[in-house]
Coordinates of C-alpha atoms in Angstrom, one line a residue:
Chain A
M1 CA 12.9 -28.3 36.2
K2 CA 13.8 -28.5 32.5
L3 CA 12.1 -25.9 30.3
A4 CA 10.2 -27.0 27.2
Y5 CA 11.6 -25.1 24.2
R6 CA 11.1 -25.1 20.5
M7 CA 13.5 -23.8 17.9
A8 CA 12.5 -21.8 14.9
D9 CA 13.4 -23.8 11.8
P10 CA 15.4 -22.6 10.0
T11 CA 17.1 -20.0 12.2
G12 CA 20.6 -18.6 12.9
L13 CA 23.5 -18.1 10.5
C14 CA 22.6 -18.0 6.9
F15 CA 24.7 -19.4 4.1
G16 CA 26.3 -16.0 3.1
V17 CA 27.5 -15.1 6.6
K18 CA 28.7 -18.7 7.3
R19 CA 30.7 -18.6 4.1
A20 CA 32.2 -15.2 4.8
I21 CA 33.2 -16.1 8.3
A22 CA 34.8 -19.3 7.1
Q23 CA 36.8 -17.3 4.5
L24 CA 37.8 -14.8 7.2
E25 CA 38.8 -17.6 9.7
Q26 CA 41.0 -19.1 7.0
A27 CA 42.6 -15.7 6.2
L28 CA 43.2 -15.2 10.0
A29 CA 44.8 -18.6 10.2
N30 CA 47.4 -17.7 7.5
N31 CA 47.9 -14.0 8.3
E32 CA 48.7 -12.0 11.4
K33 CA 46.4 -9.1 10.6
V34 CA 43.3 -8.9 8.5
Y35 CA 41.5 -5.5 8.0
C36 CA 37.8 -5.4 7.6
L37 CA 35.8 -2.3 6.6
G38 CA 33.0 -2.4 9.2
S39 CA 32.1 -5.4 11.3
P40 CA 32.3 -8.6 9.3
I41 CA 29.2 -9.8 11.1
H42 CA 26.6 -7.8 13.1
N43 CA 27.3 -9.7 16.3
P44 CA 29.6 -8.1 18.9
Q45 CA 30.5 -11.5 20.5
E46 CA 31.6 -13.0 17.3
V47 CA 33.6 -9.9 16.3
A48 CA 35.3 -10.0 19.7
R49 CA 36.2 -13.7 19.1
L50 CA 37.7 -12.9 15.6
A51 CA 39.5 -9.8 17.0
Q52 CA 41.5 -12.2 19.2
K53 CA 42.7 -14.0 16.1
G54 CA 43.9 -10.8 14.4
L55 CA 40.9 -9.1 12.9
L56 CA 41.1 -5.3 12.8
V57 CA 37.8 -3.6 12.1
V58 CA 38.2 -0.1 10.6
S59 CA 35.6 2.3 9.4
E60 CA 37.4 4.1 6.6
V61 CA 39.3 2.9 3.6
S62 CA 42.1 5.2 4.6
E63 CA 42.7 3.3 7.8
V64 CA 43.8 0.2 5.8
P65 CA 47.6 0.5 5.4
D66 CA 49.2 0.2 1.9
G67 CA 50.0 -3.4 1.0
A68 CA 47.9 -4.8 3.8
L69 CA 45.3 -7.6 3.6
A70 CA 41.6 -6.6 3.6
F71 CA 38.4 -8.6 3.8
V72 CA 35.2 -7.6 2.1
R73 CA 32.3 -8.7 4.4
A74 CA 29.1 -10.4 3.3
H75 CA 27.4 -7.1 2.7
G76 CA 29.8 -6.3 -0.1
M77 CA 31.4 -3.0 -1.0
A78 CA 30.9 -0.3 -3.6
P79 CA 33.4 -0.6 -6.5
R80 CA 35.1 2.8 -6.0
P81 CA 36.6 2.2 -2.4
L82 CA 37.5 -1.3 -3.5
E83 CA 39.5 0.1 -6.5
E84 CA 41.1 2.6 -4.2
L85 CA 42.3 -0.2 -1.9
K86 CA 43.7 -2.3 -4.8
A87 CA 45.5 0.8 -6.2
R88 CA 47.3 1.0 -2.9
G89 CA 48.6 -2.6 -3.2
V90 CA 46.0 -3.9 -0.7
S91 CA 45.2 -7.6 -1.2
V92 CA 41.5 -8.2 -1.0
I93 CA 39.6 -11.3 0.0
D94 CA 36.1 -10.9 -1.2
G95 CA 33.5 -12.4 1.2
T96 CA 30.5 -10.7 -0.5
C97 CA 27.4 -12.9 -0.1
P98 CA 26.6 -14.4 -3.6
F99 CA 23.0 -13.2 -3.1
V100 CA 24.2 -9.7 -2.5
R101 CA 26.3 -9.9 -5.5
V102 CA 23.2 -10.8 -7.6
A103 CA 21.5 -7.6 -6.2
Q104 CA 24.6 -5.6 -7.1
S105 CA 24.7 -7.0 -10.7
R106 CA 20.9 -6.5 -11.2
A107 CA 21.1 -2.9 -10.0
R108 CA 24.0 -2.2 -12.4
E109 CA 22.2 -4.0 -15.3
L110 CA 19.0 -2.0 -14.7
S111 CA 20.9 1.3 -14.6
E112 CA 22.8 0.4 -17.8
A113 CA 19.4 -0.4 -19.5
G114 CA 18.2 3.1 -18.7
Y115 CA 16.0 2.4 -15.7
H116 CA 15.8 4.7 -12.7
V117 CA 17.0 2.3 -10.1
L118 CA 14.9 2.0 -7.0
I119 CA 16.5 0.1 -4.1
A120 CA 14.1 -1.2 -1.5
G121 CA 15.8 -1.2 1.8
D122 CA 17.5 0.8 4.6
E123 CA 19.6 3.6 3.1
S124 CA 22.3 3.4 5.8
H125 CA 22.7 -0.4 5.8
P126 CA 26.1 -1.4 4.4
E127 CA 24.5 -3.8 2.0
I128 CA 22.5 -1.0 0.5
V129 CA 25.5 1.2 0.4
S130 CA 27.3 -1.5 -1.6
I131 CA 24.4 -2.1 -4.0
R132 CA 24.0 1.6 -4.6
G133 CA 27.7 2.0 -5.3
H134 CA 27.2 -0.3 -8.3
V135 CA 24.7 2.1 -10.0
S136 CA 26.2 4.9 -12.1
G137 CA 22.9 6.4 -13.2
S138 CA 19.9 7.8 -11.3
V139 CA 19.0 5.9 -8.2
S140 CA 16.8 6.2 -5.1
V141 CA 16.5 4.2 -1.9
V142 CA 13.2 3.8 -0.1
S143 CA 12.5 1.7 3.0
C144 CA 8.7 1.7 2.6
S145 CA 6.0 2.5 0.1
T146 CA 4.9 5.7 1.7
E147 CA 8.3 7.2 0.8
L148 CA 7.2 7.0 -2.8
S149 CA 4.3 9.4 -2.3
D150 CA 6.5 12.4 -3.1
F151 CA 7.9 10.8 -6.3
A152 CA 7.1 12.4 -9.6
K153 CA 6.3 10.1 -12.6
I154 CA 9.4 8.4 -13.9
G155 CA 9.6 6.8 -17.3
R156 CA 11.0 3.4 -16.3
I157 CA 11.7 2.1 -12.8
G158 CA 13.9 -0.9 -12.1
I159 CA 13.7 -2.3 -8.6
V160 CA 16.0 -4.5 -6.5
S161 CA 15.8 -5.2 -2.8
Q162 CA 17.9 -5.6 0.3
T163 CA 18.4 -9.4 0.6
T164 CA 16.8 -9.3 4.1
L165 CA 13.7 -7.2 3.4
P166 CA 10.4 -8.7 4.3
E167 CA 8.6 -9.7 1.1
S168 CA 5.5 -7.7 2.1
T169 CA 7.5 -4.5 2.2
L170 CA 8.9 -5.1 -1.3
A171 CA 5.4 -6.0 -2.5
A172 CA 4.0 -2.7 -1.2
I173 CA 6.8 -0.7 -2.8
V174 CA 6.3 -2.4 -6.1
A175 CA 2.5 -1.9 -5.9
K176 CA 3.1 1.8 -5.5
A177 CA 5.8 2.0 -8.2
I178 CA 3.4 0.8 -11.0
G179 CA 1.5 4.0 -10.6
L180 CA 4.7 6.0 -11.2
A181 CA 6.0 4.3 -14.4
S182 CA 4.6 2.4 -17.3
D183 CA 7.6 0.1 -17.3
V184 CA 8.5 -1.4 -14.0
R185 CA 11.1 -4.2 -13.7
V186 CA 11.5 -6.0 -10.4
F187 CA 14.3 -8.3 -9.4
N188 CA 13.2 -9.9 -6.2
T189 CA 16.7 -10.2 -4.6
I190 CA 15.4 -11.1 -1.2
C191 CA 17.2 -14.3 -0.3
R192 CA 15.4 -17.5 0.5
A193 CA 17.2 -17.8 3.8
T194 CA 15.6 -14.5 4.9
V195 CA 12.1 -15.5 3.7
E196 CA 12.4 -18.9 5.4
R197 CA 13.7 -17.5 8.7
Q198 CA 11.0 -14.8 8.8
R199 CA 8.3 -17.4 8.1
A200 CA 9.8 -19.7 10.8
V201 CA 9.6 -17.0 13.4
S202 CA 6.1 -16.1 12.4
E203 CA 5.0 -19.7 12.8
L204 CA 6.8 -20.0 16.1
A205 CA 5.2 -16.8 17.4
S206 CA 1.8 -18.3 16.8
K207 CA 2.6 -21.4 18.9
A208 CA 5.0 -20.4 21.7
D209 CA 4.2 -18.5 24.9
G210 CA 7.1 -16.2 24.3
I211 CA 10.3 -16.1 22.2
V212 CA 13.9 -15.7 23.2
L213 CA 15.6 -14.1 20.2
I214 CA 19.4 -14.3 20.1
G215 CA 21.2 -11.8 18.0
G216 CA 23.2 -8.6 17.8
K217 CA 21.3 -5.4 18.8
N218 CA 23.0 -3.9 15.7
S219 CA 21.6 -6.6 13.4
A220 CA 18.9 -5.4 11.0
N221 CA 17.7 -8.9 10.2
T222 CA 17.4 -9.7 13.9
R223 CA 15.3 -6.5 14.4
K224 CA 13.0 -7.7 11.6
L225 CA 12.5 -11.0 13.3
Y226 CA 11.7 -9.1 16.5
Q227 CA 9.1 -7.0 14.7
I228 CA 7.5 -10.0 13.0
A229 CA 7.0 -11.8 16.4
T230 CA 5.9 -8.8 18.4
D231 CA 3.5 -7.7 15.6
Q232 CA 1.7 -11.0 16.2
G233 CA 1.4 -10.2 19.9
C234 CA 4.1 -12.6 21.0
E235 CA 6.4 -11.4 23.8
V236 CA 10.0 -11.4 22.8
Q237 CA 13.1 -11.3 25.0
W238 CA 15.9 -10.1 22.7
I239 CA 19.4 -11.0 24.0
E240 CA 22.9 -11.0 22.6
E241 CA 24.1 -13.8 24.8
A242 CA 23.0 -16.3 27.5
S243 CA 24.2 -14.2 30.4
E244 CA 21.5 -11.5 29.7
L245 CA 18.8 -14.0 30.3
E246 CA 16.1 -12.8 32.7
R247 CA 15.1 -16.1 34.3
S248 CA 12.0 -14.7 35.9
W249 CA 10.6 -14.1 32.4
F250 CA 10.2 -17.9 32.0
Q251 CA 7.8 -18.3 34.9
G252 CA 4.3 -19.2 33.8
R253 CA 5.3 -19.9 30.3
N254 CA 4.9 -23.5 29.1
T255 CA 6.6 -23.4 25.7
I256 CA 9.4 -21.1 24.9
G257 CA 10.4 -20.4 21.3
I258 CA 14.0 -19.9 20.4
A259 CA 15.1 -18.0 17.3
A260 CA 18.3 -16.4 16.2
G261 CA 19.3 -13.7 13.7
A262 CA 21.1 -14.7 10.4
S263 CA 24.3 -13.2 11.9
T264 CA 24.2 -15.1 15.2
P265 CA 26.9 -17.8 15.3
D266 CA 26.0 -21.3 16.3
W267 CA 28.2 -21.3 19.4
L268 CA 26.0 -18.5 20.9
I269 CA 22.8 -20.4 20.3
E270 CA 24.4 -23.6 21.8
Q271 CA 25.6 -21.6 24.8
F272 CA 22.1 -20.4 25.4
I273 CA 20.5 -23.8 25.1
H274 CA 23.1 -25.2 27.5
A275 CA 22.2 -22.4 30.0
I276 CA 18.5 -23.1 29.9
E277 CA 18.9 -26.8 30.0
N278 CA 21.0 -26.5 33.1
Q279 CA 19.1 -23.9 35.0
S280 CA 17.9 -24.8 38.4
Chain B
M1 CA -38.1 22.5 -9.8
K2 CA -34.8 22.2 -11.4
L3 CA -32.5 19.5 -10.0
A4 CA -29.0 20.4 -8.9
Y5 CA -26.5 18.1 -10.6
R6 CA -22.8 17.7 -10.9
M7 CA -20.9 15.9 -13.7
A8 CA -18.0 13.6 -13.1
D9 CA -15.0 15.2 -14.9
P10 CA -13.8 13.6 -17.1
T11 CA -16.5 11.1 -18.0
G12 CA -18.1 9.4 -21.0
L13 CA -16.5 8.4 -24.3
C14 CA -12.8 7.9 -24.1
F15 CA -10.3 8.8 -26.9
G16 CA -10.0 5.3 -28.2
V17 CA -13.8 4.6 -28.5
K18 CA -14.4 8.1 -30.0
R19 CA -11.7 7.5 -32.6
A20 CA -13.1 4.0 -33.5
I21 CA -16.6 5.2 -33.9
A22 CA -15.5 8.1 -36.1
Q23 CA -13.7 5.6 -38.3
L24 CA -16.7 3.4 -38.4
E25 CA -19.1 6.3 -39.2
Q26 CA -16.8 7.3 -42.1
A27 CA -16.8 3.7 -43.4
L28 CA -20.6 3.6 -43.2
A29 CA -20.9 6.9 -45.1
N30 CA -18.9 5.4 -48.0
N31 CA -20.1 1.8 -48.0
E32 CA -23.5 0.1 -47.8
K33 CA -22.4 -2.7 -45.4
V34 CA -19.7 -2.8 -42.8
Y35 CA -19.2 -6.0 -40.8
C36 CA -17.9 -5.9 -37.2
L37 CA -16.9 -8.9 -35.1
G38 CA -18.7 -8.2 -31.9
S39 CA -20.3 -4.9 -30.9
P40 CA -18.1 -2.0 -31.9
I41 CA -19.1 -0.3 -28.6
H42 CA -20.6 -1.8 -25.5
N43 CA -23.7 0.3 -25.7
P44 CA -26.9 -1.1 -27.2
Q45 CA -28.3 2.4 -28.1
E46 CA -25.3 3.4 -30.1
V47 CA -25.1 0.0 -31.8
A48 CA -28.7 0.4 -32.9
R49 CA -28.0 3.8 -34.3
L50 CA -25.1 2.5 -36.3
A51 CA -27.0 -0.5 -37.5
Q52 CA -29.4 1.8 -39.2
K53 CA -26.5 3.1 -41.2
G54 CA -25.4 -0.3 -42.4
L55 CA -23.5 -1.9 -39.5
L56 CA -23.7 -5.6 -39.3
V57 CA -22.5 -7.1 -36.0
V58 CA -21.4 -10.8 -36.4
S59 CA -20.0 -13.1 -33.8
E60 CA -17.8 -15.4 -35.9
V61 CA -15.2 -14.7 -38.6
S62 CA -17.0 -17.1 -40.8
E63 CA -20.0 -14.8 -40.9
V64 CA -18.1 -12.2 -42.8
P65 CA -18.5 -12.8 -46.6
D66 CA -15.4 -13.1 -48.8
G67 CA -14.4 -9.7 -50.2
A68 CA -16.6 -7.8 -47.7
L69 CA -15.6 -4.8 -45.6
A70 CA -14.8 -5.5 -41.9
F71 CA -14.2 -3.2 -39.0
V72 CA -11.9 -4.1 -36.1
R73 CA -13.4 -2.5 -33.0
A74 CA -11.4 -0.6 -30.3
H75 CA -10.8 -3.8 -28.3
G76 CA -8.6 -5.1 -31.2
M77 CA -8.4 -8.6 -32.6
A78 CA -6.0 -11.5 -32.3
P79 CA -3.7 -11.8 -35.4
R80 CA -5.0 -15.2 -36.5
P81 CA -8.6 -14.5 -37.3
L82 CA -7.5 -11.2 -38.8
E83 CA -5.2 -13.0 -41.2
E84 CA -8.0 -15.4 -42.0
L85 CA -10.2 -12.5 -43.0
K86 CA -7.5 -10.9 -45.2
A87 CA -6.8 -14.3 -46.8
R88 CA -10.5 -14.3 -47.9
G89 CA -10.1 -10.9 -49.6
V90 CA -11.9 -9.1 -46.8
S91 CA -10.9 -5.4 -46.5
V92 CA -10.1 -4.4 -43.0
I93 CA -10.5 -1.0 -41.3
D94 CA -8.6 -1.2 -38.0
G95 CA -10.2 0.7 -35.2
T96 CA -8.0 -0.9 -32.5
C97 CA -7.5 1.7 -29.7
P98 CA -3.8 2.8 -29.7
F99 CA -3.6 2.0 -26.0
V100 CA -4.8 -1.5 -26.6
R101 CA -2.3 -1.8 -29.4
V102 CA 0.5 -0.9 -26.8
A103 CA -0.8 -3.7 -24.5
Q104 CA -0.8 -6.2 -27.5
S105 CA 2.8 -5.2 -28.4
R106 CA 4.1 -5.3 -24.9
A107 CA 2.6 -8.8 -24.4
R108 CA 4.2 -10.0 -27.6
E109 CA 7.6 -8.5 -26.6
L110 CA 7.5 -10.1 -23.2
S111 CA 6.7 -13.4 -24.7
E112 CA 9.5 -13.2 -27.2
A113 CA 11.9 -12.2 -24.4
G114 CA 11.1 -15.5 -22.7
Y115 CA 8.7 -14.2 -20.0
H116 CA 5.6 -16.2 -18.9
V117 CA 3.0 -13.6 -19.8
L118 CA 0.5 -12.7 -17.1
I119 CA -2.4 -10.6 -18.4
A120 CA -4.3 -8.9 -15.6
G121 CA -7.9 -8.6 -16.6
D122 CA -11.1 -10.4 -17.4
E123 CA -10.4 -13.6 -19.5
S124 CA -13.6 -13.3 -21.5
H125 CA -13.4 -9.6 -22.3
P126 CA -12.7 -9.1 -26.1
E127 CA -9.7 -6.8 -25.3
I128 CA -8.1 -9.6 -23.3
V129 CA -8.9 -12.1 -26.1
S130 CA -7.1 -9.8 -28.5
I131 CA -4.1 -9.2 -26.3
R132 CA -3.8 -12.9 -25.5
G133 CA -3.9 -13.7 -29.2
H134 CA -0.6 -11.7 -29.6
V135 CA 1.3 -14.1 -27.3
S136 CA 2.8 -17.2 -28.8
G137 CA 4.5 -18.6 -25.7
S138 CA 3.1 -19.4 -22.2
V139 CA 0.4 -17.1 -21.0
S140 CA -2.1 -16.8 -18.1
V141 CA -5.0 -14.4 -17.4
V142 CA -5.9 -13.5 -13.9
S143 CA -8.6 -11.0 -12.8
C144 CA -7.4 -10.7 -9.2
S145 CA -4.4 -11.5 -6.9
T146 CA -6.1 -14.4 -5.2
E147 CA -6.1 -16.3 -8.5
L148 CA -2.3 -16.4 -8.2
S149 CA -2.4 -18.4 -5.0
D150 CA -2.3 -21.7 -6.9
F151 CA 0.6 -20.7 -9.2
A152 CA 3.8 -22.6 -8.9
K153 CA 7.1 -20.6 -9.0
I154 CA 7.9 -19.4 -12.5
G155 CA 11.3 -18.1 -13.6
R156 CA 10.3 -14.8 -15.1
I157 CA 6.9 -13.2 -15.2
G158 CA 5.9 -10.4 -17.6
I159 CA 2.7 -8.5 -16.8
V160 CA 0.4 -6.4 -18.9
S161 CA -3.0 -5.2 -17.9
Q162 CA -6.4 -4.6 -19.4
T163 CA -6.5 -0.9 -20.3
T164 CA -9.6 -0.5 -18.0
L165 CA -8.4 -2.3 -14.9
P166 CA -8.4 -0.4 -11.6
E167 CA -4.8 0.4 -10.7
S168 CA -5.3 -1.1 -7.3
T169 CA -6.2 -4.5 -8.8
L170 CA -3.0 -4.5 -11.0
A171 CA -1.0 -3.4 -7.9
A172 CA -2.3 -6.4 -5.9
I173 CA -1.5 -8.8 -8.7
V174 CA 2.0 -7.5 -9.1
A175 CA 2.6 -7.6 -5.3
K176 CA 1.7 -11.3 -5.4
A177 CA 3.8 -12.0 -8.5
I178 CA 7.0 -10.9 -7.0
G179 CA 6.8 -13.9 -4.6
L180 CA 6.5 -16.2 -7.6
A181 CA 9.4 -15.0 -9.7
S182 CA 12.8 -13.4 -9.2
D183 CA 12.4 -11.3 -12.4
V184 CA 9.0 -9.6 -12.8
R185 CA 8.5 -7.0 -15.5
V186 CA 5.4 -4.9 -15.5
F187 CA 4.0 -2.8 -18.3
N188 CA 1.3 -0.7 -16.7
T189 CA -1.0 -0.6 -19.8
I190 CA -4.0 0.9 -17.9
C191 CA -4.9 4.0 -20.0
R192 CA -5.0 7.4 -18.3
A193 CA -8.6 7.9 -19.5
T194 CA -9.6 4.9 -17.3
V195 CA -7.6 6.1 -14.3
E196 CA -9.0 9.7 -14.6
R197 CA -12.6 8.5 -15.1
Q198 CA -12.4 6.2 -12.1
R199 CA -10.8 8.9 -9.9
A200 CA -13.6 11.4 -11.1
V201 CA -16.4 9.0 -10.1
S202 CA -14.7 8.3 -6.7
E203 CA -14.5 12.0 -6.0
L204 CA -18.1 12.5 -7.1
A205 CA -19.3 9.7 -4.9
S206 CA -17.8 11.4 -1.9
K207 CA -19.7 14.7 -2.6
A208 CA -23.0 13.7 -4.2
D209 CA -26.2 12.3 -2.6
G210 CA -26.4 9.7 -5.2
I211 CA -25.1 9.1 -8.7
V212 CA -26.9 8.4 -12.0
L213 CA -24.5 6.3 -14.1
I214 CA -25.2 6.2 -17.8
G215 CA -23.8 3.2 -19.7
G216 CA -24.4 -0.1 -21.3
K217 CA -25.2 -3.0 -18.9
N218 CA -22.7 -5.0 -21.0
S219 CA -19.9 -2.5 -20.5
A220 CA -17.1 -3.7 -18.2
N221 CA -15.7 -0.2 -17.6
T222 CA -19.2 1.1 -16.6
R223 CA -19.5 -1.8 -14.2
K224 CA -16.2 -0.8 -12.6
L225 CA -17.4 2.8 -12.1
Y226 CA -20.5 1.3 -10.5
Q227 CA -18.4 -0.7 -8.1
I228 CA -16.1 2.2 -7.2
A229 CA -19.1 4.4 -6.2
T230 CA -21.1 1.7 -4.4
D231 CA -17.9 0.6 -2.5
Q232 CA -17.8 4.1 -1.1
G233 CA -21.4 3.7 0.1
C234 CA -22.9 6.0 -2.6
E235 CA -26.2 4.9 -4.1
V236 CA -26.1 4.5 -7.8
Q237 CA -28.8 4.4 -10.4
W238 CA -27.3 2.6 -13.4
I239 CA -29.3 3.3 -16.6
E240 CA -28.7 2.9 -20.3
E241 CA -30.9 5.8 -21.4
A242 CA -33.0 8.6 -20.0
S243 CA -36.3 6.8 -20.3
E244 CA -35.2 4.3 -17.6
L245 CA -35.0 7.1 -15.0
E246 CA -36.9 6.5 -11.8
R247 CA -37.9 10.0 -10.9
S248 CA -39.0 9.1 -7.3
W249 CA -35.3 8.3 -6.7
F250 CA -34.5 12.0 -6.8
Q251 CA -36.7 12.9 -3.9
G252 CA -34.8 14.0 -0.8
R253 CA -31.5 14.2 -2.7
N254 CA -29.9 17.6 -2.9
T255 CA -27.0 17.1 -5.3
I256 CA -27.1 14.4 -7.9
G257 CA -23.9 13.2 -9.5
I258 CA -23.8 12.2 -13.2
A259 CA -21.3 9.9 -14.7
A260 CA -21.0 7.8 -17.8
G261 CA -19.0 4.9 -19.0
A262 CA -16.2 5.2 -21.5
S263 CA -18.4 3.6 -24.1
T264 CA -21.4 6.0 -23.6
P265 CA -21.9 8.3 -26.5
D266 CA -22.3 12.0 -25.8
W267 CA -25.8 12.1 -27.3
L268 CA -27.1 9.7 -24.6
I269 CA -25.6 11.9 -21.8
E270 CA -27.2 15.0 -23.4
Q271 CA -30.5 13.3 -23.8
F272 CA -30.4 12.5 -20.1
I273 CA -29.5 16.0 -19.0
H274 CA -32.2 17.4 -21.2
A275 CA -34.7 15.0 -19.4
I276 CA -33.8 16.0 -15.9
E277 CA -33.6 19.7 -16.7
N278 CA -37.1 19.6 -18.1
Q279 CA -38.7 17.4 -15.6
S280 CA -41.7 18.8 -13.8

């Protein structure tokens, strides 16, 4: 029996990650080793595939040898470690997502204009680390509006957001910030791909009898899709690859929704669809 | 029997209105007639008192005779009618509240910087008419966030607010605006007097067995105090002067709260307290 399924639309790889992986693949085609600070994509299966082609994931700048070739992933990097690499003769291929670059520039502009920069997002996420690194003045990172409760009044607050933040979270943070400063400037740096993918999952959750979500367990944007669907009372099976599928889960469900994180490569989605179309 | 009562703190006349009335009183002491475009204060009793001293309230610029003396009330005026008066040799005493002047300047600055100006407030309120008059470019007025639902995406939105708007209303409007533009600049031009008076009424509503609210029925800020208290389930008797008091209303209430609008003169509050302290 074939299972009826419905894909979230749009879903899967976003423009920024697709672009970065293409750059990395090209670099790997022309070079034996390419160093990347942190995983180039929050998907273990894709990283394993790229590692076979010569990708070396390191966690510290010091692990990149002098004169080597380094790749800056879509999340971007703070200027200081990047300068350190260049000073040691490391060639750099910059895969920073253009939307993350906008957030970096806006944060720097706000700081230079005298604003206290407030970054809405997850403090430990590499994208936020990279954005924060572009601010030389005073800066704070908050992941939700309640974290602003302890803030004293500040003259001017300039806000940018993680590109994958739900718009409602940014809205709540901004709503709170206007009580803290008389001049609040907000650059909504959430990328459309994120907004559209979150909207698509929300729509799917209202129609399907359950959603299979394909994406790295270390992917923040996939976790947000998971939350959005479960918050609507939709059951979600979050898997990294087709082999994890619990087939019993499909019983009694008429229409299954399929969605994938913005860092889930197409081949993993195709592998999954192949698996469910050929299940006995 | 004396009634136990408790005053909202702060309450009554705000700095801007107090200042404007003092300017007007001085003008009336030195001149036989002073023209004012619209009521100088949204309180009929106070306007009647000032009328006896020579105040003439007119509704159109054309009603002010050439060479007369005109007074700009705390709400301010748009530049065009003001220039028209001056061109006709009318002397002008400017009683614009300094906080309203900030909102006017911010709106003009935002417009000159290329923002679509969004004024949060009541379109027909004289303060909003005066602020709007300072914008030469594109401008919209919205009183609540739902009015933004029909808005198309706009490149840049610059927001200022009516000085008496509840902060929660501005917050909701700003939260919605960040979905409409990637660059949103907010000048929170709500004055502290408003915030503090609204907070004081909210606190009083939670403690008193009912509130007597003294203020003009045509006063927007008094209406907001009324809403804040009733939204908390507190019964409110809204009166303009002591003579309107329904004494039966006091029966069975232990602690009465007293609050007044930002346009309610002190003598009306004193008159009321005198009345309840001397009731039999």
